[in-house]
XYZ file of N, CA and C in Angstrom:
762
model
N -18.244 1.554 4.643
C -18.642 0.451 5.672
C -17.244 0.317 6.568
N -17.633 0.473 7.905
C -16.491 0.582 8.770
C -16.194 -0.972 9.376
N -14.777 -1.475 9.531
C -14.710 -2.577 10.294
C -13.976 -2.253 11.527
N -14.666 -2.493 12.730
C -14.073 -2.193 13.949
C -13.141 -3.004 14.426
N -12.551 -2.781 15.696
C -11.420 -3.507 16.429
C -11.857 -4.859 16.669
N -11.293 -6.093 16.339
C -12.011 -7.116 16.849
C -10.731 -8.242 17.309
N -10.971 -9.282 17.898
C -9.850 -10.051 18.139
C -9.923 -11.200 17.135
N -8.782 -12.142 17.093
C -8.410 -13.012 16.078
C -8.796 -14.338 16.521
N -9.683 -15.343 15.780
C -9.684 -16.676 16.403
C -9.175 -17.585 15.274
N -8.085 -18.340 15.736
C -7.498 -19.281 14.752
C -6.797 -18.407 13.666
N -6.524 -17.081 13.911
C -5.875 -16.589 12.959
C -6.357 -15.532 12.195
N -7.874 -15.721 12.317
C -8.854 -14.944 11.700
C -9.615 -14.084 12.244
N -10.014 -12.495 11.675
C -10.527 -11.922 12.570
C -12.236 -11.930 12.807
N -12.654 -11.763 14.020
C -14.029 -11.894 14.238
C -14.821 -10.648 13.610
N -15.693 -10.727 13.286
C -16.662 -9.524 12.699
C -16.985 -8.741 13.854
N -17.560 -7.250 13.612
C -18.212 -6.721 14.598
C -19.627 -6.609 14.510
N -20.032 -7.090 13.186
C -21.481 -7.187 13.218
C -22.088 -8.750 13.655
N -23.401 -8.732 14.093
C -24.034 -9.990 14.552
C -23.882 -11.071 13.477
N -24.304 -10.396 12.197
C -24.406 -11.417 10.817
C -23.200 -11.861 10.761
N -22.152 -10.923 10.614
C -20.844 -11.693 10.136
C -20.275 -12.639 11.209
N -20.614 -12.286 12.544
C -20.025 -12.997 13.720
C -20.679 -14.363 13.539
N -22.014 -14.521 12.961
C -22.463 -15.753 12.584
C -21.777 -16.682 11.613
N -21.339 -15.865 10.594
C -20.892 -16.553 9.594
C -19.071 -16.855 10.034
N -18.611 -15.944 10.771
C -17.100 -16.632 11.223
C -17.278 -17.661 12.114
N -18.631 -17.963 12.892
C -18.683 -19.062 13.699
C -18.884 -20.298 12.627
N -19.515 -20.189 11.634
C -19.522 -21.051 10.748
C -18.216 -21.539 10.131
N -17.562 -20.407 9.942
C -15.949 -20.622 9.426
C -15.233 -21.515 10.546
N -15.327 -21.098 11.731
C -14.595 -21.825 12.546
C -14.956 -23.562 12.930
N -16.171 -23.451 12.874
C -16.823 -25.064 12.771
C -16.303 -25.786 11.745
N -16.387 -25.170 10.638
C -15.706 -26.032 9.460
C -14.156 -25.887 9.598
N -13.611 -24.791 9.934
C -12.304 -25.070 10.265
C -11.461 -26.077 10.921
N -12.226 -26.760 11.971
C -11.689 -27.680 12.718
C -11.816 -29.294 12.364
N -12.391 -29.307 11.167
C -12.360 -30.400 10.290
C -11.932 -30.567 8.969
N -11.659 -29.590 8.571
C -10.959 -29.455 7.048
C -9.389 -29.403 7.114
N -8.947 -30.251 6.183
C -7.558 -30.181 5.698
C -6.499 -30.454 6.706
N -7.000 -30.740 7.979
C -5.947 -31.156 8.989
C -6.817 -32.081 9.849
N -6.266 -33.205 10.317
C -6.500 -34.006 11.362
C -6.321 -33.499 12.622
N -5.374 -32.605 12.929
C -5.182 -32.124 14.129
C -6.170 -30.964 14.753
N -6.572 -31.161 15.806
C -7.288 -30.086 16.685
C -6.795 -28.685 16.435
N -7.448 -27.616 16.348
C -6.977 -26.495 16.564
C -7.382 -25.896 17.783
N -6.444 -25.220 18.745
C -6.993 -24.618 19.748
C -7.660 -23.160 19.531
N -8.509 -22.613 20.629
C -9.263 -21.489 20.206
C -7.890 -20.340 20.334
N -6.710 -20.521 21.093
C -6.069 -19.360 21.296
C -4.842 -19.678 20.202
N -4.802 -20.694 19.386
C -3.816 -20.900 18.419
C -3.711 -19.580 17.333
N -2.721 -18.781 17.114
C -2.705 -17.490 16.240
C -2.774 -18.021 14.719
N -2.514 -19.063 14.701
C -2.372 -19.579 12.973
C -3.836 -19.540 12.598
N -4.017 -19.415 11.124
C -5.273 -19.388 10.440
C -5.346 -21.055 10.186
N -6.562 -21.520 10.527
C -6.951 -23.023 10.213
C -6.646 -23.140 8.696
N -6.133 -24.278 8.228
C -5.757 -24.333 6.827
C -7.287 -24.947 6.049
N -8.307 -24.778 6.702
C -9.500 -25.091 5.985
C -9.950 -24.578 4.668
N -9.593 -23.265 4.621
C -10.027 -22.739 3.375
C -11.584 -22.341 3.437
N -12.131 -22.799 4.309
C -13.924 -22.281 4.316
C -13.940 -20.507 4.537
N -14.544 -19.916 3.694
C -14.709 -18.460 4.052
C -16.044 -18.029 4.710
N -16.010 -16.739 4.885
C -17.275 -16.082 5.408
C -18.527 -16.406 4.429
N -19.547 -16.451 4.624
C -20.504 -16.741 3.639
C -20.790 -15.870 2.581
N -21.098 -16.088 1.481
C -21.235 -15.433 0.325
C -22.374 -15.732 -0.625
N -22.449 -16.090 -1.742
C -23.614 -16.642 -2.481
C -23.418 -16.874 -3.941
N -24.069 -17.018 -4.867
C -23.727 -17.301 -6.268
C -24.165 -16.120 -7.041
N -23.190 -15.540 -7.743
C -23.459 -14.102 -8.719
C -24.797 -14.289 -9.380
N -25.550 -13.044 -8.949
C -27.032 -13.073 -9.399
C -28.007 -14.047 -8.812
N -27.449 -14.529 -7.836
C -28.403 -15.680 -7.334
C -28.671 -15.696 -5.891
N -29.209 -16.427 -5.090
C -29.136 -16.467 -3.886
C -28.120 -17.381 -3.116
N -27.666 -17.146 -1.927
C -26.507 -17.735 -1.530
C -26.798 -19.009 -1.306
N -25.748 -20.057 -1.582
C -25.846 -21.344 -1.351
C -25.488 -21.615 0.147
N -26.424 -22.012 1.152
C -26.156 -21.947 2.489
C -25.164 -23.209 2.869
N -25.199 -24.097 2.193
C -24.315 -25.248 2.504
C -22.910 -25.133 1.952
N -22.615 -23.963 1.050
C -21.468 -23.595 0.395
C -21.305 -24.548 -0.866
N -20.226 -24.515 -1.509
C -19.703 -25.213 -2.588
C -18.382 -25.778 -2.429
N -18.223 -27.351 -2.717
C -16.899 -27.703 -2.676
C -15.854 -26.985 -3.355
N -14.817 -26.849 -2.743
C -13.756 -25.853 -3.492
C -13.709 -26.096 -4.988
N -13.496 -27.541 -5.481
C -13.287 -27.703 -6.651
C -14.540 -27.247 -7.525
N -15.706 -27.496 -7.046
C -16.876 -27.065 -7.690
C -17.023 -25.585 -7.896
N -16.649 -24.853 -6.814
C -16.660 -23.342 -6.957
C -15.666 -22.780 -7.848
N -14.592 -23.408 -7.973
C -13.605 -22.911 -8.964
C -13.966 -23.360 -10.567
N -14.478 -24.296 -10.558
C -15.308 -24.403 -12.046
C -16.499 -23.681 -12.209
N -17.172 -23.135 -11.303
C -18.233 -22.041 -11.519
C -17.410 -20.906 -11.960
N -16.301 -20.419 -11.698
C -15.678 -19.377 -12.448
C -16.054 -19.514 -13.836
N -16.372 -18.248 -14.644
C -16.309 -18.242 -16.034
C -14.730 -18.200 -16.585
N -14.578 -18.818 -17.525
C -13.220 -19.074 -17.926
C -13.260 -18.128 -19.489
N -12.259 -17.134 -19.301
C -12.311 -16.080 -20.313
C -10.632 -15.523 -20.250
N -10.139 -15.419 -21.552
C -8.761 -14.824 -21.576
C -8.786 -13.340 -20.869
N -7.297 -12.971 -20.398
C -7.063 -11.978 -19.611
C -7.008 -10.484 -20.689
N -7.609 -9.566 -20.170
C -7.352 -8.433 -20.738
C -6.781 -7.191 -19.910
N -5.228 -6.830 -20.159
C -4.478 -6.254 -19.485
C -4.593 -4.762 -20.024
N -5.053 -4.478 -21.093
C -4.721 -3.296 -21.984
C -5.518 -2.063 -21.396
N -4.785 -1.231 -21.031
C -5.501 0.091 -20.173
C -5.487 0.165 -18.930
N -5.151 -0.827 -18.132
C -4.610 -1.077 -16.956
C -3.969 0.431 -16.098
N -4.371 0.817 -15.355
C -3.734 1.677 -14.191
C -4.102 1.573 -13.151
N -3.287 1.402 -11.904
C -3.337 1.300 -10.653
C -4.435 2.438 -10.343
N -4.212 3.684 -10.751
C -5.213 4.735 -10.488
C -6.509 4.460 -11.035
N -6.685 3.536 -11.750
C -8.293 3.298 -12.177
C -8.961 2.823 -10.816
N -8.480 2.233 -9.964
C -9.044 1.816 -8.393
C -8.792 2.899 -7.584
N -9.698 3.734 -7.166
C -9.482 4.628 -6.043
C -9.623 3.737 -4.479
N -8.687 3.733 -3.945
C -8.529 2.750 -2.664
C -8.089 3.515 -1.583
N -8.387 2.885 -0.503
C -8.206 3.242 0.946
C -8.804 4.741 1.232
N -10.238 4.872 0.885
C -11.023 5.894 1.054
C -11.487 5.838 2.544
N -12.067 6.917 3.027
C -12.724 6.712 4.387
C -14.220 6.802 3.916
N -14.917 5.839 4.018
C -16.482 5.804 3.468
C -17.308 6.634 4.572
N -17.034 6.290 5.718
C -17.828 6.556 6.641
C -17.622 7.953 7.499
N -16.505 8.533 7.018
C -15.865 9.731 7.470
C -15.638 9.684 9.018
N -15.032 8.492 9.249
C -14.643 8.407 10.733
C -13.109 8.881 10.988
N -12.551 8.981 10.096
C -11.072 9.506 10.340
C -10.185 8.201 9.908
N -10.734 7.258 9.818
C -10.138 5.904 9.532
C -10.370 5.179 7.919
N -9.322 5.496 7.009
C -9.509 4.964 5.715
C -9.350 3.514 5.791
N -9.570 2.665 4.621
C -10.042 1.292 4.494
C -8.675 0.569 5.115
N -7.468 1.177 4.893
C -6.220 0.263 5.560
C -6.486 0.149 6.973
N -6.859 1.234 7.520
C -6.592 1.182 9.090
C -8.041 0.320 9.374
N -9.024 0.513 8.886
C -10.256 -0.482 9.086
C -9.842 -1.712 9.174
N -9.100 -2.334 8.075
C -8.540 -3.640 8.128
C -7.750 -4.089 9.272
N -6.732 -3.076 9.674
C -5.798 -3.282 10.584
C -6.557 -3.374 12.015
N -7.468 -2.685 12.133
C -8.400 -2.714 13.504
C -9.068 -4.044 13.572
N -9.561 -4.439 12.248
C -10.459 -5.622 12.412
C -9.548 -6.801 12.854
N -8.298 -6.850 12.352
C -7.693 -7.988 12.110
C -6.457 -8.222 13.468
N -6.447 -7.037 14.053
C -5.511 -6.911 15.107
C -6.053 -8.246 16.223
N -4.916 -8.791 16.723
C -4.843 -9.728 17.848
C -5.429 -8.948 18.856
N -5.130 -7.686 19.434
C -5.506 -7.212 20.448
C -5.887 -5.663 19.980
N -6.649 -4.946 20.686
C -6.894 -3.459 20.473
C -6.069 -2.660 20.222
N -5.559 -2.180 19.336
C -4.443 -1.121 19.264
C -4.838 0.136 19.832
N -3.759 1.046 20.200
C -4.024 2.632 20.741
C -4.395 3.128 19.210
N -5.302 4.065 19.220
C -5.735 4.672 18.177
C -5.282 6.199 18.275
N -4.601 6.883 17.438
C -4.125 8.330 17.680
C -4.720 9.202 16.412
N -3.979 10.140 16.611
C -4.616 11.233 15.329
C -4.549 10.747 13.910
N -5.521 10.651 13.202
C -5.581 10.436 11.705
C -5.515 8.962 12.004
N -6.016 8.151 12.966
C -6.097 6.756 13.118
C -4.791 6.033 12.781
N -3.653 6.665 13.246
C -2.538 6.079 13.482
C -2.749 5.079 14.673
N -2.135 3.667 14.309
C -2.200 2.718 15.265
C -1.050 2.314 15.895
N -1.008 2.076 17.195
C 0.293 1.588 17.706
C -0.145 0.559 18.923
N 0.987 -0.132 19.280
C 0.770 -0.750 20.605
C 0.062 -2.265 20.203
N 0.004 -2.875 19.218
C -0.761 -3.872 18.974
C 0.090 -5.012 18.008
N -0.563 -6.260 17.989
C -0.154 -7.276 17.067
C -0.718 -7.904 16.192
N -0.135 -8.333 15.288
C -0.892 -8.911 14.108
C -0.462 -10.220 13.642
N -1.274 -11.157 13.059
C -0.648 -12.373 12.413
C -0.968 -12.492 11.162
N 0.315 -12.680 10.062
C 0.165 -12.852 8.865
C -0.083 -14.039 8.377
N -1.079 -14.585 7.934
C -1.429 -15.897 7.856
C -0.762 -16.378 6.408
N -0.335 -15.621 5.618
C 0.604 -15.965 4.168
C 1.765 -16.725 4.876
N 2.534 -16.151 5.807
C 3.687 -16.652 6.097
C 3.675 -17.036 7.555
N 2.852 -16.885 8.616
C 2.516 -17.419 9.783
C 3.535 -16.172 10.771
N 3.528 -15.146 10.044
C 4.524 -14.241 11.102
C 3.665 -13.623 11.867
N 4.394 -13.115 13.109
C 3.481 -12.248 14.114
C 4.451 -10.606 13.883
N 3.477 -9.897 13.747
C 3.995 -8.541 13.565
C 3.551 -7.434 14.209
N 4.602 -6.621 15.117
C 4.191 -5.599 16.186
C 4.226 -4.213 15.605
N 4.424 -4.300 14.306
C 4.301 -2.752 13.790
C 3.578 -2.607 12.571
N 2.404 -1.712 12.688
C 1.465 -1.641 11.678
C 2.178 -1.230 10.486
N 3.288 -0.591 10.405
C 3.953 0.001 9.042
C 4.765 -1.137 8.491
N 4.843 -2.152 9.050
C 5.398 -3.305 8.224
C 4.373 -4.472 7.693
N 3.140 -3.964 7.789
C 2.062 -4.831 6.987
C 1.323 -3.923 6.051
N 1.190 -4.828 5.040
C 0.575 -4.428 3.721
C -0.811 -4.966 3.794
N -1.931 -4.033 3.098
C -3.411 -4.530 2.996
C -3.448 -5.196 1.731
N -3.444 -6.500 1.547
C -3.451 -7.039 0.402
C -4.964 -7.384 -0.271
N -5.120 -6.832 -1.414
C -6.368 -7.263 -2.369
C -5.977 -8.858 -2.508
N -7.088 -9.507 -2.219
C -7.057 -11.116 -2.226
C -6.785 -11.501 -3.586
N -7.719 -10.621 -4.620
C -7.447 -10.853 -6.195
C -6.722 -9.434 -6.371
N -5.558 -9.346 -6.798
C -4.906 -8.127 -6.918
C -5.707 -7.157 -8.057
N -5.524 -5.921 -7.665
C -6.113 -4.751 -8.698
C -5.701 -5.337 -10.223
N -4.634 -5.569 -10.548
C -4.070 -5.743 -12.238
C -4.802 -6.932 -12.591
N -4.833 -7.938 -11.625
C -5.746 -9.222 -11.844
C -7.042 -9.287 -12.022
N -7.864 -8.324 -11.201
C -8.982 -8.044 -11.357
C -9.326 -7.247 -12.638
N -8.495 -6.279 -13.086
C -8.619 -5.862 -14.226
C -8.450 -6.795 -15.372
N -7.622 -7.627 -15.178
C -7.583 -8.616 -16.529
C -8.778 -9.464 -16.251
N -9.571 -9.695 -15.267
C -10.670 -10.489 -15.056
C -11.949 -10.200 -15.471
N -12.188 -8.726 -15.754
C -13.592 -8.064 -15.886
C -13.702 -6.720 -15.527
N -12.660 -6.301 -14.516
C -13.125 -4.776 -14.099
C -12.849 -3.648 -14.880
N -12.221 -3.978 -16.136
C -11.933 -3.183 -17.125
C -13.310 -2.580 -17.803
N -14.340 -3.305 -17.633
C -15.692 -3.088 -18.073
C -16.334 -2.075 -17.037
N -15.880 -1.965 -15.999
C -16.821 -1.568 -14.883
C -16.663 0.335 -14.807
N -17.481 0.549 -14.060
C -17.618 2.368 -14.000
C -16.510 2.395 -12.796
N -15.990 3.564 -12.868
C -15.005 3.927 -11.741
C -15.679 3.796 -10.217
N -16.658 3.829 -10.084
C -17.338 3.819 -8.608
C -17.493 2.286 -8.421
N -17.529 1.365 -9.270
C -17.575 0.045 -8.828
C -16.342 -0.473 -8.722
N -15.196 -0.068 -9.258
C -13.817 -0.390 -9.072
C -13.576 0.380 -7.896
N -13.907 1.279 -7.612
C -13.765 1.853 -6.064
C -14.354 1.052 -4.851
N -15.621 0.800 -5.161
C -16.199 -0.397 -4.370
C -15.303 -1.570 -4.366
N -14.816 -2.349 -5.193
C -14.141 -3.351 -5.153
C -12.896 -3.206 -4.459
N -11.993 -1.864 -4.591
C -10.664 -1.865 -4.035
C -11.028 -1.601 -2.487
N -12.128 -0.992 -2.093
C -12.215 -0.863 -0.409
C -13.350 -1.711 0.101
N -13.531 -3.037 -0.451
C -14.516 -4.080 -0.031
C -14.295 -4.383 1.346
N -15.104 -3.710 2.352
C -14.969 -4.161 3.986
C -16.276 -5.181 4.042
N -17.155 -5.364 3.192
C -18.342 -6.061 3.398
C -18.034 -7.642 3.553
N -16.954 -8.129 3.007
C -16.576 -9.519 2.830
C -15.237 -9.573 3.533
N -15.017 -10.403 4.728
C -13.878 -10.483 5.740
C -12.676 -10.477 4.802
N -12.826 -11.402 3.927
C -11.331 -11.838 3.270
C -11.154 -11.352 1.856
N -11.843 -10.405 1.558
C -11.475 -9.384 0.332
C -10.154 -8.739 0.532
N -9.872 -8.215 1.554
C -8.966 -7.468 2.085
C -8.332 -8.002 3.295
N -6.888 -8.223 3.384
C -6.395 -9.122 4.422
C -4.995 -8.298 4.780
N -4.626 -8.290 6.280
C -3.477 -7.596 6.499
C -2.334 -8.735 6.576
N -1.196 -8.613 5.859
C -0.023 -9.293 5.558
C 1.092 -8.929 5.994
N 2.313 -9.395 5.911
C 3.687 -8.978 5.930
C 3.974 -8.122 4.618
N 4.543 -7.149 4.621
C 4.686 -6.524 3.097
C 5.532 -7.299 2.351
N 6.454 -8.079 2.945
C 7.366 -8.991 2.057
C 6.649 -9.862 1.054
N 5.478 -10.511 1.595
C 4.824 -11.862 1.156
C 3.895 -10.805 0.125
N 3.216 -9.889 0.551
C 2.285 -8.971 -0.504
C 3.415 -8.414 -1.580
N 4.353 -8.165 -1.494
C 5.219 -7.665 -2.598
C 5.915 -8.772 -3.528
N 5.867 -9.828 -2.787
C 6.438 -11.202 -3.638
C 5.153 -11.630 -4.472
N 4.037 -11.623 -3.946
C 2.869 -11.799 -4.558
C 2.551 -10.661 -5.921
N 2.505 -9.472 -5.326
C 2.366 -8.436 -6.465
C 0.986 -8.625 -7.329
N 0.984 -8.896 -8.429
C -0.138 -9.118 -9.333
C -0.498 -10.599 -9.729
N 0.293 -11.605 -9.027
C 0.276 -12.963 -9.584
C -1.054 -13.576 -9.056
N -1.445 -14.604 -10.000
C -2.601 -15.265 -9.568
C -2.078 -16.804 -9.097
N -3.021 -17.525 -8.690
C -2.251 -18.976 -7.804
C -1.332 -19.975 -8.870
N -1.407 -19.585 -10.062
C -0.632 -20.506 -11.158
C 0.991 -19.944 -10.906
N 1.380 -18.863 -10.492
C 2.341 -18.556 -10.189
C 2.936 -18.037 -9.110
N 1.877 -18.035 -8.104
C 2.161 -17.468 -6.459
C 1.424 -18.206 -5.918
N 1.699 -18.755 -4.514
C 0.989 -19.408 -3.353
C 1.824 -18.626 -2.141
N 0.957 -18.508 -1.027
C 1.655 -18.168 0.243
C 2.721 -19.119 0.674
N 3.831 -18.660 1.240
C 4.844 -19.573 1.451
C 4.584 -20.569 2.650
N 3.529 -20.179 3.464
C 3.194 -21.164 4.700
C 2.236 -22.238 4.308
N 2.707 -23.486 4.295
C 1.757 -24.370 3.697
C 0.245 -24.519 4.443
N 0.340 -24.079 5.859
C -1.004 -23.865 6.515
C -2.263 -22.958 5.852
N -1.482 -21.953 5.133
C -2.429 -20.988 4.268
C -3.059 -21.632 3.166
N -2.576 -22.565 2.457
C -3.047 -23.161 1.106
C -4.330 -23.364 1.036
N -5.116 -24.064 1.803
C -6.515 -24.297 1.312
C -7.446 -22.799 1.867
N -6.909 -22.186 2.717
C -7.543 -20.860 3.208
C -7.416 -19.864 1.883
N -6.159 -19.776 1.602
C -5.708 -19.026 0.278
C -6.782 -19.424 -0.876
N -6.679 -20.618 -1.235
C -7.420 -20.867 -2.356
C -8.948 -20.541 -2.383
N -9.881 -20.946 -1.186
C -10.943 -20.360 -1.015
C -11.107 -19.086 -1.012
N -10.412 -18.116 -0.408
C -10.520 -16.855 -0.359
C -10.257 -16.263 -1.563
N -9.434 -16.859 -2.590
C -9.199 -16.336 -3.928
C -10.419 -16.721 -4.551
N -10.931 -17.996 -4.532
C -12.102 -18.334 -5.409
C -13.387 -17.742 -4.946
N -13.436 -17.329 -3.434
C -14.760 -16.733 -3.011
C -14.762 -15.253 -3.585
N -13.864 -14.573 -3.711
C -13.591 -13.118 -3.971
C -13.904 -12.949 -5.583
N -13.403 -13.897 -6.444
C -13.682 -13.858 -7.655
C -15.159 -14.245 -8.146
N -15.776 -15.070 -7.274
C -17.161 -15.258 -7.413
C -17.944 -14.182 -6.828
N -17.735 -13.663 -5.844
C -18.451 -12.476 -5.317
C -18.372 -11.218 -6.229
N -17.315 -11.063 -7.060
C -17.552 -9.908 -7.812
C -17.357 -10.533 -9.417
N -17.802 -11.435 -9.548
C -18.229 -12.151 -10.926
C -16.920 -11.917 -11.672
N -15.801 -12.236 -11.155
C -14.766 -12.221 -12.186
C -14.304 -13.508 -12.693
N -13.664 -13.425 -13.894
C -13.316 -14.710 -14.710
C -11.839 -15.157 -14.330
N -11.603 -16.578 -14.787
C -10.307 -16.963 -14.475
C -9.870 -17.377 -15.907
N -8.686 -17.312 -16.332
C -8.299 -17.789 -17.490
C -7.725 -19.454 -17.536
N -7.491 -19.903 -18.589
C -7.648 -21.564 -18.435
C -6.191 -21.908 -17.510
N -5.165 -21.190 -17.646
C -3.929 -21.874 -16.851
C -4.412 -21.482 -15.213
N -4.941 -20.283 -14.960
C -5.220 -20.209 -13.601
C -6.259 -21.289 -13.322
N -7.200 -21.737 -13.709
C -8.290 -22.494 -13.515
C -7.604 -23.960 -13.176
N -6.825 -24.430 -14.195
C -6.139 -25.346 -14.256
C -5.405 -25.589 -12.923
N -4.414 -24.611 -12.638
C -3.803 -24.432 -11.197
C -4.628 -24.448 -10.063
N -5.535 -23.957 -10.036
C -6.305 -23.791 -8.899
C -6.940 -25.266 -8.618
N -7.445 -25.913 -9.618
C -7.910 -27.369 -9.455
C -6.965 -28.332 -8.855
N -5.410 -28.043 -9.565
C -4.524 -29.031 -9.082
C -3.929 -28.637 -7.569
N -4.090 -27.525 -7.311
C -3.605 -27.124 -5.851
C -4.931 -27.321 -4.897
N -5.997 -27.497 -5.303
C -7.246 -27.560 -4.405
C -7.312 -29.187 -4.107
N -6.397 -30.042 -4.787
C -6.456 -31.615 -4.523
C -6.621 -32.163 -3.032
N -5.613 -31.293 -2.192
C -5.343 -31.772 -0.876
C -6.706 -31.109 0.056
N -7.374 -30.149 -0.638
C -8.349 -29.504 0.314
C -9.674 -30.017 0.076
N -9.863 -31.271 0.225
C -11.223 -31.990 -0.365
C -12.178 -31.372 0.635
N -11.960 -31.163 1.731
C -13.142 -30.847 2.806
C -13.387 -29.316 2.843
N -12.757 -28.580 2.076
C -12.978 -27.073 2.040
C -14.111 -26.647 1.239
N -14.890 -25.744 1.731
C -16.054 -25.413 1.221
C -16.040 -23.756 0.765
N -16.614 -23.181 -0.048
C -16.719 -21.948 -0.564
C -18.293 -21.342 -0.450
N -18.321 -20.495 0.401
C -19.515 -19.855 0.578
C -19.247 -18.410 0.487
N -20.323 -17.288 -0.385
C -20.037 -16.145 -0.698
C -21.182 -15.367 -0.913
N -21.217 -13.839 -1.165
C -22.370 -13.452 -1.284
C -22.081 -12.594 -2.719
N -22.767 -12.216 -3.464
C -22.361 -11.465 -4.623
C -22.334 -9.996 -4.224
N -21.217 -9.345 -4.586
C -21.172 -7.769 -4.300
C -22.367 -7.204 -4.945
N -22.866 -6.184 -4.524
C -24.052 -5.287 -4.817
C -23.057 -3.932 -5.451
């Protein structure tokens, strides 16, 4: 699944497809009322702190069109002990070129999240553009300074259920371009600071990112039917208290 170049609105990328475009419109509508009393201008490069994500749905069921309150969505995740035994990063084949267009997953995300369209060279090298890292509100003009973050890190995903998956499904998870917030372009320093930590031990340094990050995390876990441990769930619920207006909508991964 290819993500093509798009502009950002309120710091978040617009989708190339009509369906996701409608979803992003819903995101922006919710963003103007959640987590902040101050209006956000259309040309503001910072992400809205709403935490509302692109629509998704309940695992194994029809999507909830109205979304779930963030706290309710957190409680919807199954609670289970983590299992790290046997984890290897190579268990997740990632940055593949699924559609054979010369742009692997990393480049697809960079193209989709660019503020303006970059110049695309041989082997999908990208130059002459800028990006906004919503984790720390940093403006970045060099794609090499960006990492593509798995919203739920691969090791955490393994702990939370992917250890029982087939290699093909783990590959699909690691290259998920069908949900806008499964993969995000952020500064390398914030991604490496996060590493494989869950929100109990790491949150983005920018206060404006809090609600968005909590919803993105929760939506990704629900989308892929991943569990949370007790410490993680408790931390999520505590951190979510200021995000009472944030909602989570998600689609189950196929």
